[in-house]
Coordinates of C-alpha atoms in Angstrom, one line a residue:
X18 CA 2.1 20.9 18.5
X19 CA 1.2 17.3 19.4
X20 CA -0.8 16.9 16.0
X21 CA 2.1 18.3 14.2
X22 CA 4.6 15.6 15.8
X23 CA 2.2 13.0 15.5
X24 CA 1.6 13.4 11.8
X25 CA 5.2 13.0 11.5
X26 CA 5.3 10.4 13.3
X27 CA 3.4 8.7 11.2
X28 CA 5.2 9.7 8.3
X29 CA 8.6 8.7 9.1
X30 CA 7.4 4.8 10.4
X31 CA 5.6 4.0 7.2
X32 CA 8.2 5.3 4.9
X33 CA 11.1 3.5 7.0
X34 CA 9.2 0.2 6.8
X35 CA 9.4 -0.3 3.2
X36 CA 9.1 0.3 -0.4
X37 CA 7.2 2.1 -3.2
X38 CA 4.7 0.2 -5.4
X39 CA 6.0 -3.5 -5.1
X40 CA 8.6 -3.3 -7.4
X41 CA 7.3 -6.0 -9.7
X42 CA 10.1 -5.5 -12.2
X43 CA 12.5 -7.4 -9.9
X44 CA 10.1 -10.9 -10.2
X45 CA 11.1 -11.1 -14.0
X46 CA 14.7 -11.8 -12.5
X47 CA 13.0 -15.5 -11.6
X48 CA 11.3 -16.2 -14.7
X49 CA 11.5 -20.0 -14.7
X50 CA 10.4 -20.8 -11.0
X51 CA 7.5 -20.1 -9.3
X52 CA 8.2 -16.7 -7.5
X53 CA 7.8 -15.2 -11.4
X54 CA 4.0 -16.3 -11.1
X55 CA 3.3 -14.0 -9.0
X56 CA 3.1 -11.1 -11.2
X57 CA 2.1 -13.5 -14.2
X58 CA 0.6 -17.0 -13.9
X59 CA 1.7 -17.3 -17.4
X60 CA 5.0 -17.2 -17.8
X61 CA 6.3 -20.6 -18.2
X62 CA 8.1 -22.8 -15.6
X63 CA 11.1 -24.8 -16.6
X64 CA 11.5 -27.5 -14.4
X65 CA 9.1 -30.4 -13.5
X66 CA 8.8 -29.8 -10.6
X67 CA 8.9 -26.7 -8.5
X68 CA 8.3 -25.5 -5.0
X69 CA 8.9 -21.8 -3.4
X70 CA 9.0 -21.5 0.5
X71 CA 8.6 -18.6 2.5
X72 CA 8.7 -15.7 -0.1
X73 CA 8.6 -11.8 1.6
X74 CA 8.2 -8.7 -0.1
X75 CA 7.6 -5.9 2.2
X76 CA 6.8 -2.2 0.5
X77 CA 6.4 1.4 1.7
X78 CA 6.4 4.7 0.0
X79 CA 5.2 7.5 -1.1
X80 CA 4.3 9.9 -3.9
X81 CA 4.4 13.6 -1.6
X82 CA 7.4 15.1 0.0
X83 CA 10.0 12.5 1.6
X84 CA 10.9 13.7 5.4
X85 CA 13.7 15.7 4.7
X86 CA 11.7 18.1 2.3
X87 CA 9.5 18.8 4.8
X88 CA 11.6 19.2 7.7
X89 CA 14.6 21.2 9.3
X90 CA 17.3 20.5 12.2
X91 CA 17.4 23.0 14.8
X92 CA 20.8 24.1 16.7
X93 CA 20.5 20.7 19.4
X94 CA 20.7 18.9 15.8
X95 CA 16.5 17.5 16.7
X96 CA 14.9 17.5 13.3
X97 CA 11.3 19.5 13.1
X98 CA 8.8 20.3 10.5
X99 CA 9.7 23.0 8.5
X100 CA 6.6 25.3 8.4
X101 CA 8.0 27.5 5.5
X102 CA 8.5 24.4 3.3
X103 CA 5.4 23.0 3.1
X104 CA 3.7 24.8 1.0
X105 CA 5.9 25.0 -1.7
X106 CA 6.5 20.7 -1.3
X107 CA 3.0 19.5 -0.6
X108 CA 1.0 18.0 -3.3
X109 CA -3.1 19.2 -3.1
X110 CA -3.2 15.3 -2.4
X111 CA -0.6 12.9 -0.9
X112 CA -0.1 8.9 -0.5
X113 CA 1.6 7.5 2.0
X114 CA 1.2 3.9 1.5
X115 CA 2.8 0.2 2.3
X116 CA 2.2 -3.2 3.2
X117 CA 3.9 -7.0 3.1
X118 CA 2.9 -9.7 0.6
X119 CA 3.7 -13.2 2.6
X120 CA 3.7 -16.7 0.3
X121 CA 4.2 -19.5 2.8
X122 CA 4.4 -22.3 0.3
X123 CA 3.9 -22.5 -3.8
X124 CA 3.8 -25.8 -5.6
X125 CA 4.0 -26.1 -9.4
X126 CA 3.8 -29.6 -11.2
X127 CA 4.4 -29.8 -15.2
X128 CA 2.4 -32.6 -16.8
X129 CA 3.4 -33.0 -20.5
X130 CA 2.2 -29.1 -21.9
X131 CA 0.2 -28.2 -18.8
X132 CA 1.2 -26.9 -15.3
X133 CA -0.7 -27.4 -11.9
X134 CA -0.3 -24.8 -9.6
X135 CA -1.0 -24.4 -6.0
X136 CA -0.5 -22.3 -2.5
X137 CA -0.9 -19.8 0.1
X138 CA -0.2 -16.6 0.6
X139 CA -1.2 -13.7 3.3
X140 CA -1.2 -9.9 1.8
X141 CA -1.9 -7.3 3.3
X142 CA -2.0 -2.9 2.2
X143 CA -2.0 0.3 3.7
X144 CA -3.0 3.7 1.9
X145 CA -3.4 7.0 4.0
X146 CA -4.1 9.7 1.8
X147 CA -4.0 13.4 3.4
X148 CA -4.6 16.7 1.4
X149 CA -1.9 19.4 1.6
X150 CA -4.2 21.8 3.0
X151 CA -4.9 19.4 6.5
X152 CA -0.9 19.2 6.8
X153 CA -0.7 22.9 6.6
X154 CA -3.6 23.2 9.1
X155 CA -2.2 21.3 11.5
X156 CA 1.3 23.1 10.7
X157 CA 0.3 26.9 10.7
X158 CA -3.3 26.8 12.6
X159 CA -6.0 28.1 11.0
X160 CA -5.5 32.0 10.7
X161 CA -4.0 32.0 6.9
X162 CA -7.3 30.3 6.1
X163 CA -9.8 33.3 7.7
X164 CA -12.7 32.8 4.8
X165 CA -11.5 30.3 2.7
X166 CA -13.0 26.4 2.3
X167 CA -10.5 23.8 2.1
X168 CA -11.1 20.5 2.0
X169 CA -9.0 18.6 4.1
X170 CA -11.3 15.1 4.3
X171 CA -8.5 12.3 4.9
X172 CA -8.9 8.9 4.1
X173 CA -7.4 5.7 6.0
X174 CA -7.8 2.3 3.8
X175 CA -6.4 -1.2 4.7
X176 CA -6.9 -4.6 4.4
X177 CA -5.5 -7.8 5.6
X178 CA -5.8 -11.4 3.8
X179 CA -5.2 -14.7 3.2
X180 CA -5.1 -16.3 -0.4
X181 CA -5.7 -19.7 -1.3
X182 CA -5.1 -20.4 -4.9
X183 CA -4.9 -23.4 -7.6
X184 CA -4.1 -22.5 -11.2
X185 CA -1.8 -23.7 -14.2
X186 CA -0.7 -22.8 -17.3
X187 CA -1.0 -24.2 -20.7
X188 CA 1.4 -23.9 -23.7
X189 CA -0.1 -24.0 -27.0
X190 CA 2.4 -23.2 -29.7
X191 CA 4.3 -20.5 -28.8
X192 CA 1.6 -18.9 -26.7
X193 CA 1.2 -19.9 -23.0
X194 CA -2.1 -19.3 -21.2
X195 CA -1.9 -18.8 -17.2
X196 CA -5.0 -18.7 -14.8
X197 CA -4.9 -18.7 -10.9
X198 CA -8.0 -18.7 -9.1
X199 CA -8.1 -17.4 -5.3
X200 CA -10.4 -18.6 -2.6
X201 CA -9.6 -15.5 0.2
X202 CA -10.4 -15.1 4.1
X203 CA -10.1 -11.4 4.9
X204 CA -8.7 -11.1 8.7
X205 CA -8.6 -7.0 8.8
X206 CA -10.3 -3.8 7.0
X207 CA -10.6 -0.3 7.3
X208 CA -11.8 1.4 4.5
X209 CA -12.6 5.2 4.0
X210 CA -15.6 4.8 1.4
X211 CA -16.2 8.5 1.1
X212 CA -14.1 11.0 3.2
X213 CA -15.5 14.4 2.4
X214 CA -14.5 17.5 5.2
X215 CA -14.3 20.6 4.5
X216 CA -13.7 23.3 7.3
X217 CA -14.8 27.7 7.3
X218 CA -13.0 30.4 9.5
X219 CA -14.7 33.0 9.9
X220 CA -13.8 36.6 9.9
X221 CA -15.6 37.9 13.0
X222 CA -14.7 36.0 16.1
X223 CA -12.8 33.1 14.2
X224 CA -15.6 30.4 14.4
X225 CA -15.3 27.2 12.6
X226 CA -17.8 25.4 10.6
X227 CA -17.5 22.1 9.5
X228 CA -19.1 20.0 6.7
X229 CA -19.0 16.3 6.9
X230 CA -19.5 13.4 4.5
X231 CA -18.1 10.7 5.9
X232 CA -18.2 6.8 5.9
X233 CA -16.2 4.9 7.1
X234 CA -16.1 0.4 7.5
X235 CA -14.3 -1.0 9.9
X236 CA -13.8 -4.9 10.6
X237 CA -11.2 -5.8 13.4
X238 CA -9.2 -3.1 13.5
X239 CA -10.7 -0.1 15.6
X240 CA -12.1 -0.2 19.3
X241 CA -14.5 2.7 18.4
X242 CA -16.7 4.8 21.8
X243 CA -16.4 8.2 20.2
X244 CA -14.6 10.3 18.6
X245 CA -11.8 11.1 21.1
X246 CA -12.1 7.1 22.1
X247 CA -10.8 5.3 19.7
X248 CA -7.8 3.0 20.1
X249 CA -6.5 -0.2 17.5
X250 CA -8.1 -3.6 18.3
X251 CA -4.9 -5.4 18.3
X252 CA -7.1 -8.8 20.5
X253 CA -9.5 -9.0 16.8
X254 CA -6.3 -10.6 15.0
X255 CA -6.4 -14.4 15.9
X256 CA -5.5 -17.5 14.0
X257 CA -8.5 -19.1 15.0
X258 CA -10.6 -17.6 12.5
X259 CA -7.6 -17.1 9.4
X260 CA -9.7 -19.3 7.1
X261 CA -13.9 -19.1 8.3
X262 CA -14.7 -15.6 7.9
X263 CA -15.0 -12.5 5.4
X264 CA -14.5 -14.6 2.6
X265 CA -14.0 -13.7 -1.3
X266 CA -12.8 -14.7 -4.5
X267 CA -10.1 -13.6 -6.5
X268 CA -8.4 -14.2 -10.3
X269 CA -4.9 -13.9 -11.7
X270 CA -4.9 -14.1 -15.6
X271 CA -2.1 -13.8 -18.1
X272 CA -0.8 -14.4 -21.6
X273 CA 3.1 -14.7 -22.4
X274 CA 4.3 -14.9 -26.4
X275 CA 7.6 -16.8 -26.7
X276 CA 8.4 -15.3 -29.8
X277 CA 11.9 -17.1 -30.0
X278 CA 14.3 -19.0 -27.7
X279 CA 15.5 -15.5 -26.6
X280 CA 12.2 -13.0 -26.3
X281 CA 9.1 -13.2 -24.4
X282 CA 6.2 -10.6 -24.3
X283 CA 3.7 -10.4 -21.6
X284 CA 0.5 -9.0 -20.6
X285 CA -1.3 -9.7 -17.6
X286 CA -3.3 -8.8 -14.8
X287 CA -3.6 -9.8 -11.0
X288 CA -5.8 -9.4 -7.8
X289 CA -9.2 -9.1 -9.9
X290 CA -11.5 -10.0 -7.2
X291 CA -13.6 -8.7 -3.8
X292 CA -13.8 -9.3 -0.2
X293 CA -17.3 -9.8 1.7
X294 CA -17.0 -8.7 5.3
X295 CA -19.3 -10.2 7.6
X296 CA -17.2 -10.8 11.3
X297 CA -18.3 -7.5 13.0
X298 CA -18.3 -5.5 10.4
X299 CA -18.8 -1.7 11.5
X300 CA -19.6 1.3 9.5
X301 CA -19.1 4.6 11.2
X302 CA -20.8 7.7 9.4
X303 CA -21.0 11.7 10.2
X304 CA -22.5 13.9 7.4
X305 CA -24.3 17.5 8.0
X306 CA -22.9 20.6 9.1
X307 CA -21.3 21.6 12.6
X308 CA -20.8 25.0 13.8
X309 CA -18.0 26.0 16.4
X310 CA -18.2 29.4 18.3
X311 CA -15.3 28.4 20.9
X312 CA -15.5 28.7 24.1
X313 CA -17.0 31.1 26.7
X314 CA -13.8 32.3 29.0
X315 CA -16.0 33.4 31.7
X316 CA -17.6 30.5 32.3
X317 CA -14.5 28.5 31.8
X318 CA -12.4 30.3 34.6
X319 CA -15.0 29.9 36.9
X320 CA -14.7 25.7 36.4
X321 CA -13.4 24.3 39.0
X322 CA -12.5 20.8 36.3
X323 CA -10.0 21.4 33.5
X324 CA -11.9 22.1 29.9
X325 CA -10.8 20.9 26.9
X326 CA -11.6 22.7 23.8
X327 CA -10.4 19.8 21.7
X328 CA -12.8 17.9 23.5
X329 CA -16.0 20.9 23.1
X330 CA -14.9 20.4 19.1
X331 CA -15.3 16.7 18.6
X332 CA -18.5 16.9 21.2
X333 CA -20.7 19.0 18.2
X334 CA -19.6 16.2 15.2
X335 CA -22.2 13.5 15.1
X336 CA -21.1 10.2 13.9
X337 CA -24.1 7.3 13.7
X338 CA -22.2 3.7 14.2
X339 CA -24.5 0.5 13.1
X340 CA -23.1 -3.3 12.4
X341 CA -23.8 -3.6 8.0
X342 CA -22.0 -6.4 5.9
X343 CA -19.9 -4.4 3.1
X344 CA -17.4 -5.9 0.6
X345 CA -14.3 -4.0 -0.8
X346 CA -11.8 -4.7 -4.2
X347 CA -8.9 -5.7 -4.1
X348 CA -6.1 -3.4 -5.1
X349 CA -5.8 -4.9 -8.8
X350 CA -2.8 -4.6 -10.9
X351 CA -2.4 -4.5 -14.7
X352 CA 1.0 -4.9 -16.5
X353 CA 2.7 -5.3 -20.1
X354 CA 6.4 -6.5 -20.7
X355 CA 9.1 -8.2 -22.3
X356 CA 12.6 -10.0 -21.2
X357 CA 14.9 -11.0 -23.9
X358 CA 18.2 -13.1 -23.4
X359 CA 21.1 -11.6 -25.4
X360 CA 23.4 -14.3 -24.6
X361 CA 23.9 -17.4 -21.7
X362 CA 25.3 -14.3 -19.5
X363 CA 23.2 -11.9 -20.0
X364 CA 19.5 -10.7 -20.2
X365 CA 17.1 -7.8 -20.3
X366 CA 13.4 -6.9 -19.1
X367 CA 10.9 -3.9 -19.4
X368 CA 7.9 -4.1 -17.7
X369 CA 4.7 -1.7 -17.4
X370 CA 2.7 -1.5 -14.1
X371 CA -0.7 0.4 -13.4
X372 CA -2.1 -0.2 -10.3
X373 CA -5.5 0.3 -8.4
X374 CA -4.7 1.3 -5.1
X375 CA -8.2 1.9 -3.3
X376 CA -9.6 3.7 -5.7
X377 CA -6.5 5.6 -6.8
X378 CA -4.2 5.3 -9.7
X379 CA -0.8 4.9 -10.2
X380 CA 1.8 3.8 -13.2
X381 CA 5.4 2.4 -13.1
X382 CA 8.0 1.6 -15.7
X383 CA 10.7 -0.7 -14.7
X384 CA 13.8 -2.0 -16.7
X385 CA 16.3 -4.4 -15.8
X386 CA 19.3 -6.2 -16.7
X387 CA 20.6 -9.9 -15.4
X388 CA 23.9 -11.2 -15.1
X389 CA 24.3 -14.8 -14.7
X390 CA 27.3 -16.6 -13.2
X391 CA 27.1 -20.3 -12.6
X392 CA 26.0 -20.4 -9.3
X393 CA 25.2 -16.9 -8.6
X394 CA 23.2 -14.1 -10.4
X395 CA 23.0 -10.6 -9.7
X396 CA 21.0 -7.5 -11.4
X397 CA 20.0 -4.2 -11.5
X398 CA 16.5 -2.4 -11.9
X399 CA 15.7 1.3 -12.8
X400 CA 12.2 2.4 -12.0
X401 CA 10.3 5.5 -12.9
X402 CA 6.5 6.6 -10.8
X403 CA 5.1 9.7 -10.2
X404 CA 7.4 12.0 -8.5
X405 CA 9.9 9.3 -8.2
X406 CA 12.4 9.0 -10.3
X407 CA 15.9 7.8 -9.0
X408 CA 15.2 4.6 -7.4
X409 CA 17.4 1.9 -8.2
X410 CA 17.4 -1.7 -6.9
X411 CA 19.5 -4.9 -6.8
X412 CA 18.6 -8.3 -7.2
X413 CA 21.1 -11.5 -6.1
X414 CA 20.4 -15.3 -6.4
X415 CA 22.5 -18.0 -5.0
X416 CA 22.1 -21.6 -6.4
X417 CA 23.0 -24.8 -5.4
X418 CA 21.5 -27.7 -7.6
X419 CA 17.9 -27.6 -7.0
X420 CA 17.9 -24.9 -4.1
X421 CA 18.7 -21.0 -4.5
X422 CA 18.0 -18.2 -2.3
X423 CA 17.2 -14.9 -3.6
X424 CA 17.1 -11.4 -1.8
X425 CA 16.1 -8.4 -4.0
X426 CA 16.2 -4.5 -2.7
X427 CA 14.0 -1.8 -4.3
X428 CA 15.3 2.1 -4.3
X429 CA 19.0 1.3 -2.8
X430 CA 19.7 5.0 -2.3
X431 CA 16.5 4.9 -0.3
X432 CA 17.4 2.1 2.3
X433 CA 21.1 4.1 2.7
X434 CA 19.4 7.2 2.7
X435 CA 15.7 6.7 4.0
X436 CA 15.0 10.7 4.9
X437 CA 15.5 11.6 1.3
X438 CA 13.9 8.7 -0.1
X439 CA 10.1 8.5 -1.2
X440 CA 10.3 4.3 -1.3
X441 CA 12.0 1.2 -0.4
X442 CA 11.6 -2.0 0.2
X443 CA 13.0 -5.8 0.2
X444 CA 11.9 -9.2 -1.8
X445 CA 13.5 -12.5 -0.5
X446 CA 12.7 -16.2 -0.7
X447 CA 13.8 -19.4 -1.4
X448 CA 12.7 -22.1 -4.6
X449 CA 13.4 -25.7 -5.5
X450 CA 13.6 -26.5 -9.2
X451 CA 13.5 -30.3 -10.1

């Protein structure tokens, strides 16, 4: 019963905290200023020159069941998991994923067809990915399982970053050529590199036997002793070492066509790159097979100390800890797209997203439509992923001269409705255009 609440636990934090993919659609709103980089170092700038300050995009989603599929309300209105539901709305595999993209500063600087660009950001990403069989384990116990083999390996992944970049872009006819290239400082990891468990009940007396193939690197984020010791490092996180250790490299590339005052098409692709951890790096790694019989009840009501069998469980899994430098990829993104002005008021954008999200895969297909006022803006974005298919998002701008603010919300019937929702999530910042 504890598992059960803590799994959702888990589940209903990360999906309140955010969004689904990044919504990248939503950056084509701010073609012109710097904040549109970000998905495209290409796509050109307008002004001379440009500056974008403290630009947040915070995400969380994901592609299984959103809380209220999975759950009921009793009679006292308390909301539990629904045992009889999950089955029937768990996917063999399910994502739960989020994280918060930071830009502190961005410079651009336009010198006859050519465009310096500079600046910082910190990114970081989450990914839990859970099979449906573990949930049901942990839901129903093991007895519907009695001589079957599922797998229910589980895998935690995330990093933490900081970017340092310098780039341009180059306009040669009616083609413009972007580059940005990133000097990075990792801060946090925890990546699952393989995550194989399966689990046997037996027939006769209900034993368990487990398989294991497990590896798993950890820098700065777990305080491991043993299995049933583990707690978060919170103390490794310190600014003193933001830009010495665990470094990388990383490369932003993209090609926009400006086929006429009014259309642009775009292909790009973003976070190409790899991360070196060398500050304490951990790697953690169990593999062989473990066998269960329980627990003798004799002996254990003649102990005179309490016995847990949770604990007589995790005591026959071997794990083998040792200190080994590793390096991970960055979640890369690829993307295709278009925006064409139909008029002074009005504009629209399509735009094509596939994303590697350690190790996994996942496509998105946003369009969007601008409305421009003369000191305000406002738009709309429909977005289509796997098993998510209503969210809708708003974008606003204010400007005054050089300065405008801009706040952006993915999947609005999410945020209003977060129990039914499978993302959300909220982009705002703040450009100078001279």
């Amino acid at each position: 019963m504890k598992t059960c609440k803590f799994l959702f636990f888990v589940i209903l934090i990360t999906v309140l905290n955010g969004s689904s993919i990044a919504q990248d659609g939503g950056l084509l709103f701010l073609k012109g200023s710097l904040p549109s980089t970000y998905l495209n170092p290409s796509i050109p700038l307008e002004k001379k020159i440009h500056i974008s300050l403290a630009g947040i995009n915070t995400f969380a989603g994901t592609d299984g069941p959103a809380i209220e599929d999975i759950t009921s309300k009793n009679t006292s209105g308390k909301r539990f998991i629904d045992v009889n539901n999950l089955r029937q709305k768990l996917n063999s595999e399910n994502n739960i994923f989020g994280g918060v993209d930071v830009h502190t500063i961005d410079v651009g600087v336009r010198i006859g067809d050519a465009t310096l660009t500079a600046g910082h950001a910190f990114k970081s990403f989450g990914n839990i990915t859970y099979p449906g069989k573990l949930a049901e384990l942990l839901a129903r116990g093991n007895a519907p399982f009695i001589g079957q083999t599922p797998d229910i390996g589980t895998s935690v992944d995330y990093f933490g970053y900081n970017e340092l970049y310098l780039g341009g872009q180059y306009k040669a006819g009616n083609f413009i050529i972007g580059v940005k290239s990133k000097v990075l400082f990792g801060t946090n990891n925890l990546s699952s590199e393989r995550h194989f468990t399966t689990f046997t009940t037996k027939p006769e007396i209900y034993q368990w036997e487990l398989e294991t193939d497990y590896i798993v690197r950890n820098t700065g984020i777990l305080n491991y002793q043993a299995l049933d010791s583990v707690s978060l490092d919170l103390k490794s996180f310190s600014f003193d070492n933001l830009f010495v250790h665990n470094r990388g490299l990383g490369l932003d590339i993209g090609i926009t066509w400006k086929l006429s005052d009014k259309l642009l098409l775009m292909a790009g692709a973003s976070d190409i790159g790899s991360i070196t951890w060398n500050s304490g790096p951990k790697k953690y790694s169990s593999r062989g097979k473990f066998t269960f019989e329980g627990v003798d009840l004799i002996n254990l009501l003649g102990e005179k100390e309490n016995i847990s069998i949770s604990d007589t469980l995790l005591d026959i899994i071997e794990v083998k800890s040792e200190t080994e430098t590793y390096t991970t990829k960055l979640n890369s993104r690829f993307h295709v797209g278009g925006s064409y002005d139909l008029n002074d008021l009005l504009s629209f954008n399509a735009l094509y997203s596939f994303q590697e999200r350690f190790g996994a895969f996942s496509h998105q297909l946003s369009l969007s439509g601008l409305l421009r006022f003369s000191v305000f803006q406002t738009g709309l974005t429909y977005s289509l992923s796997k098993n998510n298919f209503t969210s809708v998002g708003i974008f606003g701008r204010v400007t005054a001269g050089p300065f405008s603010l801009y706040l952006q919300g993915d999947n609005i019937p999410g945020l209003l409705n977060p129990l039914k929702s499978k993302s959300a999530g909220l982009r705002f910042g703040t450009t100078f255009n001279f």
